[in-house]
Structure formats: C-alpha cells, structure tokens
Amino acid sequence: MNARQIVIITGMSGAGRTTVANALEDLGWFVVDNLPPTMLRALVRTAATNASTEPKLAIVVDVRGGALFDDAKRFVEMLRAEHSVRVMFLEASDAELVRRYEQVRRPHPLQGDGTILDGIRMERTRLEPLRGMADDLLDTTGLNPHQLTTRVGERFAPGGELEVTLTVMSFGFKYGLPVDADLVADMRFLPNPFWIPDLRGHDGTEAVVSDYVLKQEGAQEFLDRYVEALRPVLAGYVRENKLHAVLGVGCTGGKHRSVATAEHLAKRLSGAPGLRVAVKHRDLGRE
C-alpha cells in the first residue's frame, strides 16, 4: 500500500479552512470536515483498510467540535506517533476576521452572548496548543479565495502549480448547446462533409474526414487565430484557479467538422503550462 499522506487543517474560524479543504479536494485529496479529534485515529485506520480510499487524506479540525476539541493536541500527537502527519494552521488578524464575519452576517461559533471579537479572542486561546504544532502557518489576512487557493497549490500541487482541466467537446447544434460550455466555437462556416457521399459515413476522428475539413479555405486561418486568442484566456484560468473549463466546438450534427476540429485543437493546446486537455465527442454516434 502507498504511504498515506495526512494533513490536519485547523486554525481560526473565518481564516479560510473551507477554501483550503475545497482546493485539496480538487487536487484529489479525500477531505473530511469538522471531525471530532477523538475520531482521528479511527478514521485513519478505516481509511488504511479501504483500498478504494485516496492515499491523500485531509482532515478539518476546529472548535465546532465543542468540548471534544479540547483534546485535539493530544490526539494529533498520538496520530503523529503512528503516521506522517502535517498540520496546517490558518490565521488572520482580528480586524480581518471581524470584517469577514460581518460580511456573511453570521455569529462567531464561540461568541455566545458577547461580540464577534470576544469569540475570536477565546478561539485564539483554545487554538494556541495546535498552533504550536503547525508545520504550515498561513496568515490569510488580505487574501481572497482565489489567492488562498493558489497558496494551497504552491504547497500541495505537483510542481507547485494547480492544473486546469480543459475539456474540448464537440457537439451538434441541432441537439442544443452544451449547458456547461465556457467557450464555444462554431465550425458551420466550413463546407459540410455530410453532403459528400464518400465522407458521409465517416466521422471527424478519421483522417479522410479530418484532412478534408482542415484543408478547407479559412480553416487553418481560423484555427491559428483562435488558438492564439485562447492562450491568454487559458492562462487567466490558471491564474484564477478555474480548475475545470469546457470548450465547445459545434457543427450541425456533431459528427464531422466539430469532431475533426476538436481533435485538432486538443493536440495544439496540449502541453501548455498548468493545462491538462481532454477530448469528448458529445453527439458522435447519435445520427
């Protein structure tokens, strides 16, 4: 069995624990949120016996556990004695945390009948033992969720960079636009191989159709300029941590022009920094 990677995510309420958990989940980690510390060892043992569970385990531990949280330091130490455990502690300034709570109009979990600031100060005291155990101490003051996600990528993503998965999806307009498409290219300006008897029965994954489509007047000019236009957009997706994007490529039936173009675009876009490209043909075979 592969060595299991375990990260304990803890820290101040409002400092970004949920954002960090979501970022790790997008990176393929199995994330458990708001786990009472007394259950840490049991969870890790259960995960170790389940071959289907991801070897990367992230556990969010915080004061929402109430009285059960008070033994957090002891249970993390017990877990560290048996496994390689990394503790990531998130904090922010009092003023920043107050501002964030006022924006969402929710009470601090420890404020009771007091103020948000009362709750923050009480939480700092209760978290001090865990803070002293931190391997990663991250101050999120002034960071927005996109910037915090980038920081997580720098620490946990292979090569220190999050990857955007771009799905290049061919489709037929007569079956409707893909509802999840972020970008759409319309290839109906090219001649339709459907009207050529020798090509009608073939599709855009085959060289006989692909060669025909890509040699048509305007095809290469469009593709060259479209790829150049896409590069800054995709680079922006990487910077903004938009981790999944769909480029729809359409023609009438989703069999010839769109399929050939999607395959071609995917090859040209593959290898760009921070980008993983997949191809999907939504409507191929529907006719």
Coordinates of C-alpha atoms in Angstrom, one line a residue:
M1 CA 0.0 0.0 0.0
N2 CA 1.3 3.5 -0.8
A3 CA 2.3 5.7 2.2
R4 CA -0.7 7.7 3.2
Q5 CA -0.3 11.5 3.2
I6 CA -2.3 13.1 6.1
V7 CA -2.9 16.8 6.6
I8 CA -4.7 18.3 9.5
I9 CA -6.3 21.6 8.6
T10 CA -7.1 23.8 11.5
G11 CA -7.0 27.4 12.6
M12 CA -9.2 30.4 13.2
S13 CA -12.9 30.4 12.1
G14 CA -13.1 32.7 9.1
A15 CA -9.5 32.2 8.1
G16 CA -10.2 30.1 5.1
R17 CA -10.4 26.4 6.2
T18 CA -13.2 25.6 3.8
T19 CA -11.3 27.2 0.9
V20 CA -8.3 25.1 1.7
A21 CA -10.3 22.0 2.0
N22 CA -12.0 22.6 -1.3
A23 CA -8.7 23.2 -3.0
L24 CA -7.2 20.0 -1.7
E25 CA -10.3 18.1 -2.8
D26 CA -9.8 19.5 -6.3
L27 CA -6.3 18.2 -6.1
G28 CA -7.5 14.7 -5.4
W29 CA -7.4 14.6 -1.6
F30 CA -10.1 12.8 0.4
V31 CA -11.4 15.5 2.7
V32 CA -13.3 15.1 6.0
D33 CA -14.7 18.3 7.6
N34 CA -15.5 19.0 11.2
L35 CA -14.2 15.7 12.6
P36 CA -14.1 15.5 16.4
P37 CA -10.4 14.9 17.3
T38 CA -11.3 11.7 19.3
M39 CA -12.1 10.1 15.9
L40 CA -8.9 10.9 14.2
R41 CA -7.1 7.6 14.8
A42 CA -10.3 5.6 13.9
L43 CA -10.7 7.5 10.6
V44 CA -7.1 6.9 9.6
R45 CA -7.3 3.2 10.5
T46 CA -10.5 2.9 8.5
A47 CA -9.0 4.6 5.5
A48 CA -5.9 2.4 5.7
T49 CA -8.1 -0.7 5.3
N50 CA -10.1 0.6 2.4
A51 CA -8.2 0.2 -0.8
S52 CA -10.6 2.5 -2.7
T53 CA -9.8 5.5 -0.4
E54 CA -7.4 8.0 -1.8
P55 CA -3.9 7.8 -0.1
K56 CA -4.1 11.6 0.5
L57 CA -6.2 12.4 3.5
A58 CA -7.1 15.9 4.7
I59 CA -9.0 16.4 7.9
V60 CA -10.5 19.7 9.1
V61 CA -10.4 20.0 12.9
D62 CA -11.8 23.1 14.6
V63 CA -13.6 24.5 17.6
R64 CA -17.0 23.5 16.2
G65 CA -16.3 20.2 17.9
G66 CA -17.2 21.9 21.2
A67 CA -15.8 20.2 24.3
L68 CA -14.5 17.4 22.2
F69 CA -12.0 19.8 20.7
D70 CA -10.1 20.3 23.9
D71 CA -8.1 17.1 23.5
A72 CA -7.1 17.9 19.9
K73 CA -3.4 18.4 20.7
R74 CA -3.2 15.0 22.4
F75 CA -4.9 13.1 19.6
V76 CA -2.8 14.8 16.9
E77 CA 0.3 13.8 18.9
M78 CA -1.0 10.2 19.1
L79 CA -1.6 10.2 15.3
R80 CA 1.9 11.6 14.6
A81 CA 3.4 8.8 16.6
E82 CA 1.9 6.3 14.1
H83 CA 1.9 8.3 10.8
S84 CA 3.5 11.1 9.0
V85 CA 1.1 14.0 9.7
R86 CA 1.3 17.6 8.5
V87 CA -0.6 20.3 10.4
M88 CA -1.7 23.4 8.5
F89 CA -2.8 26.3 10.7
L90 CA -4.7 29.2 9.2
E91 CA -5.0 32.5 10.9
A92 CA -5.8 36.2 10.2
S93 CA -5.8 39.5 12.0
D94 CA -8.7 40.3 14.4
A95 CA -9.8 43.1 12.1
E96 CA -9.8 40.9 9.1
L97 CA -11.8 38.1 10.8
V98 CA -14.3 40.7 12.2
R99 CA -14.8 42.1 8.6
R100 CA -15.3 38.6 7.2
Y101 CA -17.9 37.7 9.8
E102 CA -19.7 41.0 9.3
Q103 CA -19.8 40.3 5.5
V104 CA -21.5 37.0 5.9
R105 CA -23.7 38.2 8.8
R106 CA -23.0 35.1 10.9
P107 CA -22.0 34.8 14.6
H108 CA -18.7 33.5 15.6
P109 CA -19.1 29.9 17.0
L110 CA -17.6 31.0 20.4
Q111 CA -19.1 34.5 20.9
G112 CA -22.2 33.4 22.8
D113 CA -23.8 36.5 24.2
G114 CA -20.7 38.5 23.5
T115 CA -19.2 40.2 20.4
I116 CA -17.5 38.7 17.4
L117 CA -14.2 39.9 18.8
D118 CA -14.9 38.2 22.1
G119 CA -15.3 34.9 20.2
I120 CA -12.2 35.4 18.2
R121 CA -10.1 36.0 21.3
M122 CA -11.5 33.0 23.1
E123 CA -10.8 30.9 20.0
R124 CA -7.1 32.1 19.8
T125 CA -6.6 30.9 23.3
R126 CA -8.1 27.5 22.7
L127 CA -6.2 27.0 19.5
E128 CA -2.8 28.0 20.8
P129 CA -1.7 24.4 21.5
L130 CA -2.4 23.3 18.0
R131 CA -0.8 26.5 16.6
G132 CA 2.4 25.5 18.3
M133 CA 2.3 22.1 16.4
A134 CA 1.9 23.7 13.0
D135 CA 4.1 22.6 10.1
D136 CA 2.5 25.3 7.9
L137 CA 1.4 28.6 9.4
L138 CA -0.5 30.6 6.9
D139 CA -1.8 34.1 7.5
T140 CA -4.7 34.7 5.2
T141 CA -5.1 38.4 6.0
G142 CA -5.7 40.3 2.8
L143 CA -6.0 37.1 0.7
N144 CA -9.1 36.5 -1.4
P145 CA -10.3 32.9 -2.0
H146 CA -8.5 32.7 -5.4
Q147 CA -5.2 33.8 -3.9
L148 CA -5.6 31.4 -1.0
T149 CA -6.3 28.5 -3.4
T150 CA -3.1 29.5 -5.2
R151 CA -1.1 29.3 -2.0
V152 CA -2.5 25.8 -1.4
G153 CA -1.4 24.8 -4.9
E154 CA 2.1 26.1 -4.2
R155 CA 2.3 23.8 -1.2
F156 CA 0.5 20.7 -2.4
A157 CA 0.1 20.5 -6.2
P158 CA 2.7 18.6 -8.1
G159 CA 5.3 21.1 -9.3
G160 CA 3.7 23.7 -7.0
E161 CA 1.1 24.7 -9.6
L162 CA -2.6 23.9 -9.9
E163 CA -3.7 22.4 -13.2
V164 CA -6.7 23.4 -15.2
T165 CA -8.5 20.6 -16.9
L166 CA -9.8 21.8 -20.3
T167 CA -12.4 19.5 -22.0
V168 CA -12.6 20.2 -25.7
M169 CA -16.2 18.9 -26.5
S170 CA -17.6 18.5 -30.0
F171 CA -21.3 18.8 -30.3
G172 CA -24.1 19.2 -32.8
F173 CA -26.1 22.5 -32.7
K174 CA -29.3 20.6 -33.7
Y175 CA -29.0 18.8 -30.3
G176 CA -28.5 22.1 -28.4
L177 CA -25.6 23.9 -26.9
P178 CA -23.7 22.2 -24.1
V179 CA -25.0 23.7 -20.9
D180 CA -21.6 23.6 -19.2
A181 CA -19.6 25.2 -22.1
D182 CA -17.5 28.2 -21.1
L183 CA -16.4 28.9 -24.6
V184 CA -18.0 27.9 -28.0
A185 CA -16.5 27.7 -31.5
D186 CA -18.9 27.4 -34.4
M187 CA -17.5 25.4 -37.3
R188 CA -20.6 25.7 -39.6
F189 CA -18.7 28.2 -41.8
L190 CA -16.9 25.3 -43.4
P191 CA -18.3 23.0 -46.0
N192 CA -20.2 20.0 -44.5
P193 CA -18.7 16.6 -45.4
F194 CA -22.2 15.2 -44.9
W195 CA -23.1 16.2 -48.4
I196 CA -20.2 14.3 -49.9
P197 CA -21.3 10.6 -50.3
D198 CA -17.8 9.2 -49.8
L199 CA -17.5 11.1 -46.5
R200 CA -21.0 10.9 -45.1
G201 CA -20.5 7.5 -43.4
H202 CA -17.2 8.5 -41.8
D203 CA -16.6 10.9 -38.9
G204 CA -14.1 13.5 -37.8
T205 CA -11.9 11.1 -35.9
E206 CA -10.9 9.5 -39.2
A207 CA -8.2 11.0 -41.4
V208 CA -10.3 11.0 -44.5
V209 CA -12.7 13.5 -42.9
S210 CA -10.2 15.4 -40.8
D211 CA -8.0 16.1 -43.8
Y212 CA -11.0 17.3 -45.8
V213 CA -12.2 19.6 -43.0
L214 CA -8.8 21.1 -42.1
K215 CA -7.9 21.8 -45.8
Q216 CA -10.9 23.9 -46.4
E217 CA -10.5 27.6 -47.2
G218 CA -10.4 29.6 -43.9
A219 CA -9.9 26.5 -41.7
Q220 CA -6.2 27.0 -40.8
E221 CA -6.5 30.7 -40.6
F222 CA -9.4 30.4 -38.1
L223 CA -7.6 27.7 -36.0
D224 CA -4.3 29.7 -35.9
R225 CA -6.0 32.8 -34.7
Y226 CA -8.4 31.0 -32.4
V227 CA -5.6 29.2 -30.6
E228 CA -3.7 32.5 -30.1
A229 CA -6.9 34.0 -28.7
L230 CA -7.4 31.1 -26.4
R231 CA -3.9 31.2 -24.9
P232 CA -4.3 34.3 -22.7
V233 CA -7.8 33.1 -21.7
L234 CA -6.5 29.7 -20.6
A235 CA -3.5 31.3 -18.8
G236 CA -6.0 33.5 -17.0
Y237 CA -8.0 30.4 -15.9
V238 CA -4.8 29.0 -14.4
R239 CA -4.1 32.2 -12.5
E240 CA -7.7 32.5 -11.3
N241 CA -7.8 28.8 -10.3
K242 CA -10.7 28.0 -12.6
L243 CA -9.8 24.3 -12.4
H244 CA -12.3 23.0 -14.9
A245 CA -13.3 24.5 -18.2
V246 CA -15.2 23.3 -21.3
L247 CA -14.5 24.5 -24.8
G248 CA -17.5 23.5 -27.0
V249 CA -16.8 23.0 -30.7
G250 CA -20.0 22.8 -32.7
C251 CA -21.3 21.9 -36.2
T252 CA -24.7 20.9 -37.4
G253 CA -24.8 17.2 -36.3
G254 CA -21.6 16.9 -34.2
K255 CA -20.1 14.2 -36.4
H256 CA -17.7 15.7 -39.0
R257 CA -16.5 19.3 -38.7
S258 CA -16.8 19.7 -35.0
V259 CA -15.1 16.4 -34.2
A260 CA -12.2 17.0 -36.5
T261 CA -11.7 20.5 -35.2
A262 CA -12.0 19.4 -31.5
E263 CA -9.3 16.7 -32.1
H264 CA -7.0 19.3 -33.8
L265 CA -7.5 21.9 -31.1
A266 CA -6.8 19.5 -28.3
K267 CA -3.5 18.5 -29.9
R268 CA -2.4 22.1 -30.3
L269 CA -3.4 23.1 -26.8
S270 CA -1.8 20.1 -25.0
G271 CA 1.4 20.9 -23.3
A272 CA 0.6 24.4 -22.2
P273 CA 1.8 25.2 -18.7
G274 CA -0.7 24.3 -16.0
L275 CA -3.2 22.9 -18.5
R276 CA -4.5 19.3 -18.9
V277 CA -6.5 18.7 -22.1
A278 CA -9.2 16.1 -22.6
V279 CA -11.4 15.5 -25.7
K280 CA -15.1 14.5 -25.6
H281 CA -17.5 14.0 -28.5
R282 CA -20.9 14.6 -27.1
D283 CA -23.1 13.7 -30.1
L284 CA -20.9 11.4 -32.1
G285 CA -23.0 8.3 -32.9
R286 CA -26.4 9.9 -32.4
E287 CA -27.3 10.0 -36.1

